[in-house]
PDB file of C-alpha atoms in Angstrom:
ATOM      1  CA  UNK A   1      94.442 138.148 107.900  1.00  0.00           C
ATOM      2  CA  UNK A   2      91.774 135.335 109.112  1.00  0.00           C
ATOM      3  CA  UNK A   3      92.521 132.494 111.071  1.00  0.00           C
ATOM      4  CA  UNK A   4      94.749 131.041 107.603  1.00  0.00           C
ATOM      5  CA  UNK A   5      98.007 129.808 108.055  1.00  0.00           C
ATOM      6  CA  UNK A   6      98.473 130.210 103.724  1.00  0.00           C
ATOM      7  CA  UNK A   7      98.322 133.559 102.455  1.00  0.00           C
ATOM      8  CA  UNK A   8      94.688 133.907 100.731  1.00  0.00           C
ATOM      9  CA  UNK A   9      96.015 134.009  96.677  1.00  0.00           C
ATOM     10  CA  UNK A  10      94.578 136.152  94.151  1.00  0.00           C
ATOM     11  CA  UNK A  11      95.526 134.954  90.201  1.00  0.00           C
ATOM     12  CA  UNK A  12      95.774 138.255  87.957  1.00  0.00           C
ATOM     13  CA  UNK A  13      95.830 137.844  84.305  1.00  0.00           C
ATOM     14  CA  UNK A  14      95.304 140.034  80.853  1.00  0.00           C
ATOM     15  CA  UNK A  15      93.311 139.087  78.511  1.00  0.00           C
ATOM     16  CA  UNK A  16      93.570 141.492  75.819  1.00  0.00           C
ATOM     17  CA  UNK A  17      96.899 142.033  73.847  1.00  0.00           C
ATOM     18  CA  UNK A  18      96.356 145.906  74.361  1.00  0.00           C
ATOM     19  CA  UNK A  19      99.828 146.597  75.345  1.00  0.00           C
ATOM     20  CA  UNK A  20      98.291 148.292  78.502  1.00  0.00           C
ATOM     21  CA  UNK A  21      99.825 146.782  81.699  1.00  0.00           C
ATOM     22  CA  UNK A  22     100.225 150.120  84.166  1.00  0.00           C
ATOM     23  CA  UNK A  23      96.437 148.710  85.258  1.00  0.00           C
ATOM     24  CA  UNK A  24      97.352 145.665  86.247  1.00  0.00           C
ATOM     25  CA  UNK A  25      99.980 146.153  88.043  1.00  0.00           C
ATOM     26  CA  UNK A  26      98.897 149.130  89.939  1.00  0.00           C
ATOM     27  CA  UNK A  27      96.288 146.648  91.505  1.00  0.00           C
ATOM     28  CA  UNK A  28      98.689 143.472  91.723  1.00  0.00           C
ATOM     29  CA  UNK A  29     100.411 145.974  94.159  1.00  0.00           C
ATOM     30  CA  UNK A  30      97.796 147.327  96.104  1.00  0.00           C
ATOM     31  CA  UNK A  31      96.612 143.601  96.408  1.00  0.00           C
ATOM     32  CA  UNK A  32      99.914 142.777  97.434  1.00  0.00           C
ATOM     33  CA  UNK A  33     100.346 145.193 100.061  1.00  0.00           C
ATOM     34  CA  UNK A  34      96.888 144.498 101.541  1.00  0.00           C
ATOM     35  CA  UNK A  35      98.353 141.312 102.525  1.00  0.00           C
ATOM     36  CA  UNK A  36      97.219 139.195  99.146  1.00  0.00           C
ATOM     37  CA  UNK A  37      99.906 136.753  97.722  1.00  0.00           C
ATOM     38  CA  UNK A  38      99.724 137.736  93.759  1.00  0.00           C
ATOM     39  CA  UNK A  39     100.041 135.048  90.657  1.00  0.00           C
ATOM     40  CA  UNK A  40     100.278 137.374  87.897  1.00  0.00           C
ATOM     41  CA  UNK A  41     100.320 135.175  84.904  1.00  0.00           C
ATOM     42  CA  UNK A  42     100.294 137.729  82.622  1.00  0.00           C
ATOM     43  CA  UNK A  43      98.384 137.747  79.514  1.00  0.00           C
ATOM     44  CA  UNK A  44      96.734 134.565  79.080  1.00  0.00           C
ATOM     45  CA  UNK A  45      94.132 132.081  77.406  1.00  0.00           C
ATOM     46  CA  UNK A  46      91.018 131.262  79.378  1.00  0.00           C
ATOM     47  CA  UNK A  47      92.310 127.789  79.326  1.00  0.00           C
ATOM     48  CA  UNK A  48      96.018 128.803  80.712  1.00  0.00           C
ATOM     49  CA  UNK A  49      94.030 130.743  83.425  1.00  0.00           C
ATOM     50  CA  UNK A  50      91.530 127.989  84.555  1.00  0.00           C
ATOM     51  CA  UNK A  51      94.636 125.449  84.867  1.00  0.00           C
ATOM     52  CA  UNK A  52      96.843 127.834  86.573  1.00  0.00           C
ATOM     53  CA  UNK A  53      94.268 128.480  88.742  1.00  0.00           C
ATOM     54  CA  UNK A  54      93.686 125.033  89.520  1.00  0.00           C
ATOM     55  CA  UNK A  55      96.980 124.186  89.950  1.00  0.00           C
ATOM     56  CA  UNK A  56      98.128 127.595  91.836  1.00  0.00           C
ATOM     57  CA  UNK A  57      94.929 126.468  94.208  1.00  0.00           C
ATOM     58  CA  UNK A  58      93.859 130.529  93.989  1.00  0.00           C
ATOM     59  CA  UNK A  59      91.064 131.785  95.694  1.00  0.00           C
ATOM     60  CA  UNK A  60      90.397 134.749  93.644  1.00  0.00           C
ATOM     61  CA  UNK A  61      90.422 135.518  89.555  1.00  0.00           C
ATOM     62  CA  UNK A  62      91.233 138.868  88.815  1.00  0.00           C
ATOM     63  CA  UNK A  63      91.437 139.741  84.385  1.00  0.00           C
ATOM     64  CA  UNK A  64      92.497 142.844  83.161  1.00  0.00           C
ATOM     65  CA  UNK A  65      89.638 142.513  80.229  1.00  0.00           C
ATOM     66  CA  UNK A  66      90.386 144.883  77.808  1.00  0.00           C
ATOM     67  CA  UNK A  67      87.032 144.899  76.201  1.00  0.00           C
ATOM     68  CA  UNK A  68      86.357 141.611  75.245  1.00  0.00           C
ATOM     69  CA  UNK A  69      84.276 140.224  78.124  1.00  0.00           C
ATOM     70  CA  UNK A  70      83.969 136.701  75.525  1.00  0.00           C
ATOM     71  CA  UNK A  71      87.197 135.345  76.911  1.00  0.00           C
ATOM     72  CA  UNK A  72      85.507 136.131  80.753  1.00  0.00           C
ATOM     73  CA  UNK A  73      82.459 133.639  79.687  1.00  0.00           C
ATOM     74  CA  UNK A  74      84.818 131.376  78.714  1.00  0.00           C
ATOM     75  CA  UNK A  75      86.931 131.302  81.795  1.00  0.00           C
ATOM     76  CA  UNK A  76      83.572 131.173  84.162  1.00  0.00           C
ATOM     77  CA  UNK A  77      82.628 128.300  81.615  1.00  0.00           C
ATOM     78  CA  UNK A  78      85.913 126.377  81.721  1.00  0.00           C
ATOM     79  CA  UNK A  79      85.787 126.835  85.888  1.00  0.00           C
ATOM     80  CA  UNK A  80      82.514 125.259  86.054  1.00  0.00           C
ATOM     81  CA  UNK A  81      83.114 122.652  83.579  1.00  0.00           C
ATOM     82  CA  UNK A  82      86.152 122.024  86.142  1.00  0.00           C
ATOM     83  CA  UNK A  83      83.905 122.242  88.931  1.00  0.00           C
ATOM     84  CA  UNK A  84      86.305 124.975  90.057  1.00  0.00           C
ATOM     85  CA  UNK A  85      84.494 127.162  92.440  1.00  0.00           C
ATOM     86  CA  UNK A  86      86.681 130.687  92.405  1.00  0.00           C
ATOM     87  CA  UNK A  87      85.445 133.871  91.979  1.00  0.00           C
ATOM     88  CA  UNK A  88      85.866 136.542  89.597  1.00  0.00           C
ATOM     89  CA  UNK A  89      86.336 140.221  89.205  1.00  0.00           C
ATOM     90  CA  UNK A  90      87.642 141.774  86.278  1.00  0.00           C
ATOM     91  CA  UNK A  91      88.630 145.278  85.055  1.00  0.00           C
ATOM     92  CA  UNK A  92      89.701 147.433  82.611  1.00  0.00           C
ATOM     93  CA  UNK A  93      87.955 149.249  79.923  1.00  0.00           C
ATOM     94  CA  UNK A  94      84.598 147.630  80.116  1.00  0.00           C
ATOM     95  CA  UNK A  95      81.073 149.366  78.673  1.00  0.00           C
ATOM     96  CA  UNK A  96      78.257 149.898  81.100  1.00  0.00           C
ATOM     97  CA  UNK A  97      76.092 146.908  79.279  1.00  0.00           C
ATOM     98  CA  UNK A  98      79.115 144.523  79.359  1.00  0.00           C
ATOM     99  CA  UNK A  99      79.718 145.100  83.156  1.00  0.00           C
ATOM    100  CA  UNK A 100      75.772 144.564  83.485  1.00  0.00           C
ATOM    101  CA  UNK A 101      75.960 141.293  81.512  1.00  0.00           C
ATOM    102  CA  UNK A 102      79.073 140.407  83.590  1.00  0.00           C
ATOM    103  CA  UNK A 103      77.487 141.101  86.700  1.00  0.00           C
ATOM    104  CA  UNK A 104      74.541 138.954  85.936  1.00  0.00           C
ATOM    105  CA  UNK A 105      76.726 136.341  85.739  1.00  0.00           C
ATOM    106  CA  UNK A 106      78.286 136.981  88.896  1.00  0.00           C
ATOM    107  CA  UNK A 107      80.874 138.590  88.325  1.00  0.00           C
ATOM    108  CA  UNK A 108      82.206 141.826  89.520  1.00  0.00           C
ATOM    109  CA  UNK A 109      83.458 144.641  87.389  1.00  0.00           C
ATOM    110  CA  UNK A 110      85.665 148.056  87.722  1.00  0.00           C
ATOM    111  CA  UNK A 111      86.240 149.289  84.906  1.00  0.00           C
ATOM    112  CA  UNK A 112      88.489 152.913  84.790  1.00  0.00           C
ATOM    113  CA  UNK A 113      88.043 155.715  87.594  1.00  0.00           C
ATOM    114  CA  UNK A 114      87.528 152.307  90.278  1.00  0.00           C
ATOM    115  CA  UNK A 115      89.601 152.584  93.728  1.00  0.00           C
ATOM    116  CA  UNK A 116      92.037 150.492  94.573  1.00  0.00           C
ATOM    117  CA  UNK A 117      89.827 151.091  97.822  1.00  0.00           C
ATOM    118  CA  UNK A 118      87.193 149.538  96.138  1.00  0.00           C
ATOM    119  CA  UNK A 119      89.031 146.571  94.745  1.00  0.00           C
ATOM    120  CA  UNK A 120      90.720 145.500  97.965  1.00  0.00           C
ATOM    121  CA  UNK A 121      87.762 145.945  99.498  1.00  0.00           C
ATOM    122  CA  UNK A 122      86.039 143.514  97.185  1.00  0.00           C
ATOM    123  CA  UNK A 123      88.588 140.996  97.197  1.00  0.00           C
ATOM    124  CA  UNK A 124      88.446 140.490 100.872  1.00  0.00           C
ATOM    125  CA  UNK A 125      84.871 140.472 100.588  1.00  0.00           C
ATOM    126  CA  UNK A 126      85.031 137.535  97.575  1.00  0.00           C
ATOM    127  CA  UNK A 127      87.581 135.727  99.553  1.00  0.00           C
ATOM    128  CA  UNK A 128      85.818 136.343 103.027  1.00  0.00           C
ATOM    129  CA  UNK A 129      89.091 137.439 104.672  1.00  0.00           C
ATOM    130  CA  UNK A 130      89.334 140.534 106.924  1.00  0.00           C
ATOM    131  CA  UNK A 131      92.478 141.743 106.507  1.00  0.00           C
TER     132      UNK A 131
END
């Protein structure tokens, strides 16, 4: 890790009732074992997520979408209305527009076939740690 004495924390949440949670925590472990502590809330409201991000002081989002990329807006809403300044990622099943619109809004997306290469590699990179 960097020069940190904390652990860098990464806040994991679903936000689709899809049933699906092998995805989740497949990369909640992989996170984990790169050296990330994990707050996996589970599935949650954008409002549950922005306050247990603020109070869990996080320094990554990561949403298991599901789809509906609506409840993302909200949460990047909800963090700036907070004045929160944490970055996102999200995955799951995601179309190629939605993860253009999401990426426009600065957010990063990997939706099915990403690495878990790939997503530790990002979350290192959004939390400027080398691990």
């Amino acid at each position: 890790m960097d020069e940190r004495t904390a652990p860098i924390k990464i806040l994991l949440a679903k936000t689709a009732l899809d049933g699906h949670w092998r995805g989740i925590n497949v990369v909640a472990r992989a996170l984990r074992d790169a050296g990330f502590e994990i707050i996996l809330v589970g599935m949650a409201k954008a409002e549950e997520i922005v306050h247990a991000a603020l109070t869990e002081d996080v320094d990554l989002i990561g949403l298991n979408v599901g789809g509906r990329i609506e409840v993302v807006e909200r949460i990047l809403a909800q963090l700036e209305t907070a004045e929160l300044d944490i970055p996102v990622f999200a995955g799951g099943t995601i179309s190629p527009k939605n993860c253009r619109r999401l990426n426009e809004q600065g957010v990063e997306t990997y939706p099915p076939g990403s690495s878990l290469h790939e997503i530790v590699a990002a979350a290192e990179r959004l939390t400027k740690c080398a691990m």
